Coordinates of C-alpha atoms in Angstrom, one line a residue:
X296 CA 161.8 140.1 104.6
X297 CA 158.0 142.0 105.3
X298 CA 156.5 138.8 104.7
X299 CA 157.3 137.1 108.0
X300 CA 155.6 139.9 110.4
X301 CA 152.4 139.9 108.0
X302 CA 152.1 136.2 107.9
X303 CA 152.3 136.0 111.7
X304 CA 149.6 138.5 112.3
X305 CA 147.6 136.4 110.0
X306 CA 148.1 133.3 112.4
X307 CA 147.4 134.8 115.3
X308 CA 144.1 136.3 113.6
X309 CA 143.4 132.5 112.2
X310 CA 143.8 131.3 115.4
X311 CA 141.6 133.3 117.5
X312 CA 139.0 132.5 114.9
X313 CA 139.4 128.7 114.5
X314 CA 139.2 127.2 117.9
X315 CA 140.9 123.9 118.6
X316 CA 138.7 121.1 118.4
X317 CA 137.1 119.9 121.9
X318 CA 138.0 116.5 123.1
X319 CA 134.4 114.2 123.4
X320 CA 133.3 114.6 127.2
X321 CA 133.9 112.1 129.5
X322 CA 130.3 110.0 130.7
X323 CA 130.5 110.0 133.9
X324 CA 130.9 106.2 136.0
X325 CA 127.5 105.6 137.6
X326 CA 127.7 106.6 141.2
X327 CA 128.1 102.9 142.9
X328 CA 125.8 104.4 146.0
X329 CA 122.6 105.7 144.1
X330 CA 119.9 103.1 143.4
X331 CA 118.1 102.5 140.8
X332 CA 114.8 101.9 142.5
X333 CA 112.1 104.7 142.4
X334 CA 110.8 106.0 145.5
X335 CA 107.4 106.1 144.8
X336 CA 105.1 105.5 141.4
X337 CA 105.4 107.2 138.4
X338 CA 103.4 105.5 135.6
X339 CA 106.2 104.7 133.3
X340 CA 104.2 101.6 132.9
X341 CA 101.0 102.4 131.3
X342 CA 103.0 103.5 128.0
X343 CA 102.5 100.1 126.9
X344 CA 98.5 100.3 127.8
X345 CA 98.3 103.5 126.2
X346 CA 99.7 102.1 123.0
X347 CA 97.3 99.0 122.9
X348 CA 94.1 101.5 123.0
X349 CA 95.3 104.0 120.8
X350 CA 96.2 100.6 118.1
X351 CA 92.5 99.0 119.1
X352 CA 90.9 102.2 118.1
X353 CA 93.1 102.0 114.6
X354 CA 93.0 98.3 114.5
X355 CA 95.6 96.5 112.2
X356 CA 95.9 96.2 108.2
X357 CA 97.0 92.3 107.0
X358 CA 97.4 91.9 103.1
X359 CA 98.1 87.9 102.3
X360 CA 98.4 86.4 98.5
X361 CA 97.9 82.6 97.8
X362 CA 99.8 81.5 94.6
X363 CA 100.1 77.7 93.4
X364 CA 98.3 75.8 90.5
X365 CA 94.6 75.4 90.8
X366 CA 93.7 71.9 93.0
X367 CA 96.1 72.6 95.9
X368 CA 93.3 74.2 98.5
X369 CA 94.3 77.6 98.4
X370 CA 91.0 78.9 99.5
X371 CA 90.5 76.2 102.0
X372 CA 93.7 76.6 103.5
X373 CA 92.8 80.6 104.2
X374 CA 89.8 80.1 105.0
X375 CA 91.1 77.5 107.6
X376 CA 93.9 79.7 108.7
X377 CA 91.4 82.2 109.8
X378 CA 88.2 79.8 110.3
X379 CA 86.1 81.8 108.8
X380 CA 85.0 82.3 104.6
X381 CA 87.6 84.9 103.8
X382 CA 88.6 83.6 100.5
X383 CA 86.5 82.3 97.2
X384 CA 86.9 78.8 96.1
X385 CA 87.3 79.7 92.0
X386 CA 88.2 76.0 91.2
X387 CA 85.8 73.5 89.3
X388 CA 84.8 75.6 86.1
X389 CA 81.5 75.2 84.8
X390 CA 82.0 73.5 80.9
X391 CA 80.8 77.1 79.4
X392 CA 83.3 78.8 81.3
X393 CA 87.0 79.5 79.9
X394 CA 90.2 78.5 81.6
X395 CA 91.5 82.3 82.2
X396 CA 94.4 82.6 79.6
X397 CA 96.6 84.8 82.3
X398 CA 96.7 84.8 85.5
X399 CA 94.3 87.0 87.2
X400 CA 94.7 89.0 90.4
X401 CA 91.6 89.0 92.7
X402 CA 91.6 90.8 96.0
X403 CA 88.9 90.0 98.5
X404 CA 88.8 92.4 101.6
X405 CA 86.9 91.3 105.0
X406 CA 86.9 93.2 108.5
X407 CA 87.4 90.2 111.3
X408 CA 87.7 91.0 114.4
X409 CA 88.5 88.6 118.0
X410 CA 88.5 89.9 121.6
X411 CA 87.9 93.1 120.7
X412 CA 90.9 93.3 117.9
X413 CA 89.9 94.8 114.4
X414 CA 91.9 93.4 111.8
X415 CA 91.5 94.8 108.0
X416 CA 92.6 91.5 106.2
X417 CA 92.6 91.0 102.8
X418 CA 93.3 87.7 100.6
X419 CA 94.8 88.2 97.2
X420 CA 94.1 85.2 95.3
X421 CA 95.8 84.5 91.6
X422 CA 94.1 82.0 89.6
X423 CA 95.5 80.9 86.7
X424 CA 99.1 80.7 87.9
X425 CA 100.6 77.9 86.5
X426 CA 97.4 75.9 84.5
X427 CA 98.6 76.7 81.3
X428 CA 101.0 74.5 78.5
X429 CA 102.9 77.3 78.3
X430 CA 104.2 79.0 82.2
X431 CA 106.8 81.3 80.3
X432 CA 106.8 84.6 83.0
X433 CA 103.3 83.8 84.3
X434 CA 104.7 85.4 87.1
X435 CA 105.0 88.4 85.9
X436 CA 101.3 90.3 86.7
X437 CA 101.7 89.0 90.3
X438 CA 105.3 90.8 90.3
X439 CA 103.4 94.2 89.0
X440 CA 100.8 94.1 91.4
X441 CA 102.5 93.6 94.1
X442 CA 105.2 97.0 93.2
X443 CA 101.7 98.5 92.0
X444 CA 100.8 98.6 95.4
X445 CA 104.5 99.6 96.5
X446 CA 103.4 103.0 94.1
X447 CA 100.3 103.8 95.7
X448 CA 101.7 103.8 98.5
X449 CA 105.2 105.9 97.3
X450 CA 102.3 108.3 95.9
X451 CA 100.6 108.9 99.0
X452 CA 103.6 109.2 100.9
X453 CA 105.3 112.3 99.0
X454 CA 102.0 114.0 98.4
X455 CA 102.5 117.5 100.1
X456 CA 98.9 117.4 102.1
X457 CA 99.2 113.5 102.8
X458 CA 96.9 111.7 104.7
X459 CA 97.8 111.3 108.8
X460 CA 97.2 107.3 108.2
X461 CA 98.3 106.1 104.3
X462 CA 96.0 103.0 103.6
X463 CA 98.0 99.9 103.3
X464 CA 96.7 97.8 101.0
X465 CA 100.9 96.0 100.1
X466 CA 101.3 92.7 100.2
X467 CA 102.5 91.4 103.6
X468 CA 102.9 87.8 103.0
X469 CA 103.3 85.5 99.9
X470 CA 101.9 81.8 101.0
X471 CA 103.6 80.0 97.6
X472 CA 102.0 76.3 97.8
X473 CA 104.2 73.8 95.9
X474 CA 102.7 70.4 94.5
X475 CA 103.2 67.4 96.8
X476 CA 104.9 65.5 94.1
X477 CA 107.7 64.0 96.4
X478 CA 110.4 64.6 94.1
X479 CA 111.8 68.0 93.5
X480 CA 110.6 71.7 92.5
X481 CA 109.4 72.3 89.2
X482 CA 111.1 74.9 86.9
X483 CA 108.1 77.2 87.8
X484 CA 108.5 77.1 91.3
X485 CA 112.0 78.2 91.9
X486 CA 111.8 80.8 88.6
X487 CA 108.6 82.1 90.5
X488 CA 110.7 82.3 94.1
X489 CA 114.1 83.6 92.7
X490 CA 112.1 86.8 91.2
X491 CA 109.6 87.3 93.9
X492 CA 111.8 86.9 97.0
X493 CA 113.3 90.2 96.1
X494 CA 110.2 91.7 97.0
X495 CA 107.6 90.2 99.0
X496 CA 107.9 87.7 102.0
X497 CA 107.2 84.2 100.9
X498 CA 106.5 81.5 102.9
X499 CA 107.0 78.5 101.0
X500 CA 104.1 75.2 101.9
X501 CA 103.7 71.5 100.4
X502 CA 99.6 71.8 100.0
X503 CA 98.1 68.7 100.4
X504 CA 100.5 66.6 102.6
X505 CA 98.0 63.9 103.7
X506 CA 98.6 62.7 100.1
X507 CA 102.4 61.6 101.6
X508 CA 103.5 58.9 103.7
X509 CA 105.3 60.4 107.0
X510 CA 108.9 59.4 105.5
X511 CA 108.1 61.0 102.0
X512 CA 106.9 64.2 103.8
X513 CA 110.2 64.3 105.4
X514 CA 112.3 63.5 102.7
X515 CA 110.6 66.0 100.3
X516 CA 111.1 69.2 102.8
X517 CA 114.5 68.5 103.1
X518 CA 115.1 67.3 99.6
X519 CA 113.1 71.5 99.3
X520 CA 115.2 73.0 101.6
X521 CA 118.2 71.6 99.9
X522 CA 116.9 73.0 96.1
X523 CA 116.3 76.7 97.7
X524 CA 119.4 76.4 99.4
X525 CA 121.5 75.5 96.2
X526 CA 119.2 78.5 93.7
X527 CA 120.1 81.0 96.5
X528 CA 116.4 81.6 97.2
X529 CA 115.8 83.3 100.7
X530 CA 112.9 82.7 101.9
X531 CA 110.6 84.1 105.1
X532 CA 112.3 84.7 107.8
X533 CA 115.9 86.0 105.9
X534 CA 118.6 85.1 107.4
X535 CA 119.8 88.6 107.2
X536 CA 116.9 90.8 108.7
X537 CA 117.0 88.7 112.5
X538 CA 117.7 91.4 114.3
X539 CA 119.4 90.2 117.6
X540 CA 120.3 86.8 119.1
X541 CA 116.7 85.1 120.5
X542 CA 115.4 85.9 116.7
X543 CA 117.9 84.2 115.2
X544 CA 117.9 81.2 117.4
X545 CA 113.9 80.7 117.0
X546 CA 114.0 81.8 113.1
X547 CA 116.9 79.3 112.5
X548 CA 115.0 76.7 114.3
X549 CA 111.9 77.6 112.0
X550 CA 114.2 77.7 108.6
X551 CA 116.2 74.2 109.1
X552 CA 113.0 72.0 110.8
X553 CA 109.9 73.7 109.8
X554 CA 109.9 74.8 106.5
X555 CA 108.6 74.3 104.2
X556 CA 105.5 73.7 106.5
X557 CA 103.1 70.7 104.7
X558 CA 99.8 71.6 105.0
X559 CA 96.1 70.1 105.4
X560 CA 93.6 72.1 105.0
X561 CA 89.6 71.6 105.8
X562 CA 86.3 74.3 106.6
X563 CA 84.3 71.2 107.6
X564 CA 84.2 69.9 111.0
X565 CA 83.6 66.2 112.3
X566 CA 83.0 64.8 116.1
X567 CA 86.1 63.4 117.5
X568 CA 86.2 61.8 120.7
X569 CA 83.2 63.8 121.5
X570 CA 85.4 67.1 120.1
X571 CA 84.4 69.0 117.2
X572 CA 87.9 69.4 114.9
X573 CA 88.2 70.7 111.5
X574 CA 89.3 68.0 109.4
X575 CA 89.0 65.4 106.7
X576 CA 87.6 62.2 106.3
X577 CA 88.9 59.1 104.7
X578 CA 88.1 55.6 104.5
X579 CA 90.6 54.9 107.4
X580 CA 90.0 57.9 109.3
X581 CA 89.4 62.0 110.2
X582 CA 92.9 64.0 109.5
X583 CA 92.5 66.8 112.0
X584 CA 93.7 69.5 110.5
X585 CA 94.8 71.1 114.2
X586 CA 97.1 68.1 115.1
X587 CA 100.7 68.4 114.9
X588 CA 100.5 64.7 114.7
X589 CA 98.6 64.5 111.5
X590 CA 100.1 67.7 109.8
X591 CA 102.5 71.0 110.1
X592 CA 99.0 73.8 109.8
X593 CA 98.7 74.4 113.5
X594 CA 102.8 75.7 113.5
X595 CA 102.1 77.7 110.0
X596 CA 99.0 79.3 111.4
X597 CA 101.3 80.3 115.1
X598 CA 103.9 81.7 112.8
X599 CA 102.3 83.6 110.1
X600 CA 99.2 85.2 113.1
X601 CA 100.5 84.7 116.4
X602 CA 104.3 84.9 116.2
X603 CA 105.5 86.4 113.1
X604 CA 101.9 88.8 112.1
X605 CA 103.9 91.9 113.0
X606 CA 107.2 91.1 111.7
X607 CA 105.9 90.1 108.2
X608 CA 104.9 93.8 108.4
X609 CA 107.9 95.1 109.3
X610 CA 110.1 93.8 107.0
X611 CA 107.7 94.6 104.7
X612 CA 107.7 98.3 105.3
X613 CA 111.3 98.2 106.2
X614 CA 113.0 96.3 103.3
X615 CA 110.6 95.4 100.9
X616 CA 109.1 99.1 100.4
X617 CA 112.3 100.6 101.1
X618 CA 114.1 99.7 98.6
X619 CA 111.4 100.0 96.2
X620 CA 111.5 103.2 97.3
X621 CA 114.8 103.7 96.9
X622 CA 115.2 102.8 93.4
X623 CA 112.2 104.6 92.1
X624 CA 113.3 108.1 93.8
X625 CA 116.8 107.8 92.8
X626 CA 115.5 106.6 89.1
X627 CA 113.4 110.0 88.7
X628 CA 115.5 112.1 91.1
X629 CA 114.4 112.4 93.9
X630 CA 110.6 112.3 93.1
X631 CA 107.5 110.3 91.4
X632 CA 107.4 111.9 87.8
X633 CA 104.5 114.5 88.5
X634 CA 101.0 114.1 86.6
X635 CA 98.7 116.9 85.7
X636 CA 96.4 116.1 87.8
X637 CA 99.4 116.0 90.7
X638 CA 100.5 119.7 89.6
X639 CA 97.1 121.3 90.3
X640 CA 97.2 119.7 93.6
X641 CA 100.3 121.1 94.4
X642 CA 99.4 124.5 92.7
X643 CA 96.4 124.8 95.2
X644 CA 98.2 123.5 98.0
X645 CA 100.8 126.4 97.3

């Protein structure tokens, strides 16, 4: 019977102390009268100007690999892309020199720089991909180096005195160049794309496509298409990262006409119709490499530098890193696993 008064004291007390939850404010309707026009200038404007010195000053980091068999014009086709000699030709070994027995990573890094732009670019070339009887995981040393780099980065990143700008040296862009054969994909190519979509951008290319006939060439990108469709392979630009509707119109229009893009390559230039155009000459005539008539490189080289530069970065910072990121933090809880070297650092920083 003296439990009622007691537990309504303890109520009333409960309730001063808990208050009822608010309801969410109400955004106010924009007052149909008040214009949105400014009555005099402010400057909102040069935000965009001030962004563009501040990034000239820094200029820009690009990281590209070339893999494919040696023979397909790797190193012309970079050295096209960016018409300049960015990228070593390593094919055509001298008799006293070996075959390499695995594949090799080599990384070549060149400062180039256009109307004032700086760009960092290095070309990560892998030769010996996919010369050998024997191709069992070849692709395996590309796949470490590339999540090497994914580490370096991770290490720099959770240092306690870290640098104000972390050198980016991750890949951005995997140009994967697949034999103009004008049948299918070989074992190689779709085991070397089903691993290495997961985490690097690949842009998928039929090297040599003067050595096609028009309706070939056609019938062997869709005939592509089809086989990376069917393995589940995603390719550069995923479906999954456009972001809003333009970006999915002009990447779908890319995935189901473009792509794979088939490539000429040349670094020598001829006289056409009193124009100098890089090319190559035949018997019958001069394949210029820059005509969409003649080949796809002019639409690679807009996508991978003037449309789709910055993006490749993105996503690779975004999704790429991330979830290597992810995974290695939640494998070792929450940080790298600490060297000695690491805990002196972090001794003297303390």
């Amino acid at each position: 019977p003296h439990a009622g008064p007691v537990e309504s004291k303890n109520e009333a007390a409960m309730s001063e102390l808990v208050p009822e939850p608010r309801q969410k404010p109400v955004v106010p309707m924009k007052p149909m009268g008040i214009n949105a026009n400014l009555l005099g200038y402010i400057g909102i404007d040069t935000i965009i100007e001030q962004m563009r010195k501040k990034t000239m000053k820094t200029g820009f980091d690009f990281n590209i690999m070339v893999v494919g068999q040696s023979g397909l014009g790797k190193s012309t086709l970079v050295n096209t892309l960016f018409k300049s000699q960015v990228s070593r030709k390593s094919s055509g070994w001298n008799r006293e020199e070996k075959i390499p027995k695995t594949v090799e990573i080599k990384a070549i890094g060149h400062v180039i720089e256009e109307g004032g732009v700086k760009m960092k670019l290095t070309v990560i070339d892998t030769p010996g991909f996919g010369d050998q009887i024997n191709n069992e995981n070849c692709w395996e040393p590309i796949e470490k180096y590339i999540n090497e780099q994914y580490e370096k980065f991770l290490k720099e990143e959770v240092n306690i005195a870290r640098k104000k700008r972390i050198p980016d040296t991750r890949v951005h862009c995997c140009l994967y160049f697949i034999s103009p054969t004008g049948h299918s994909l070989r074992p190689l190519d779709l085991e070397f794309m089903k691993h290495l979509s997961k985490v690097v951008n690949i842009i998928p290319v039929i090297a040599k496509a003067d050595t096609m006939t028009l309706e070939e060439k056609i019938e062997f990108k869709q005939r592509v298409r089809k086989e990376l469709e069917v393995n589940g392979i995603e390719f550069y630009p995923q479906k999954e990262f456009d972001e809003d509707l333009e970006d999915k119109t002009e990447n779908d229009k890319i995935r189901q006409e473009s792509m794979p893009f088939a490539v000429v390559g040349s670094d020598k230039e001829y006289q056409v119709n009193g124009k100098r155009v890089l090319g190559r000459k035949t018997p019958w005539g001069i394949i210029e490499v820059e005509n969409l008539t003649h080949c796809e490189f002019a639409l690679l080289r807009d996508f991978v530098i003037r449309t789709h530069l910055q993006d490749l970065k993105e996503v690779t910072h975004n999704i790429h890193y991330e979830t290597y990121r992810a995974k290695r933090l939640n494998d070792n809880g929450g940080l790298p696993p600490m060297t000695v070297e690491t805990e002196e650092n972090h001794e003297s920083n303390l």
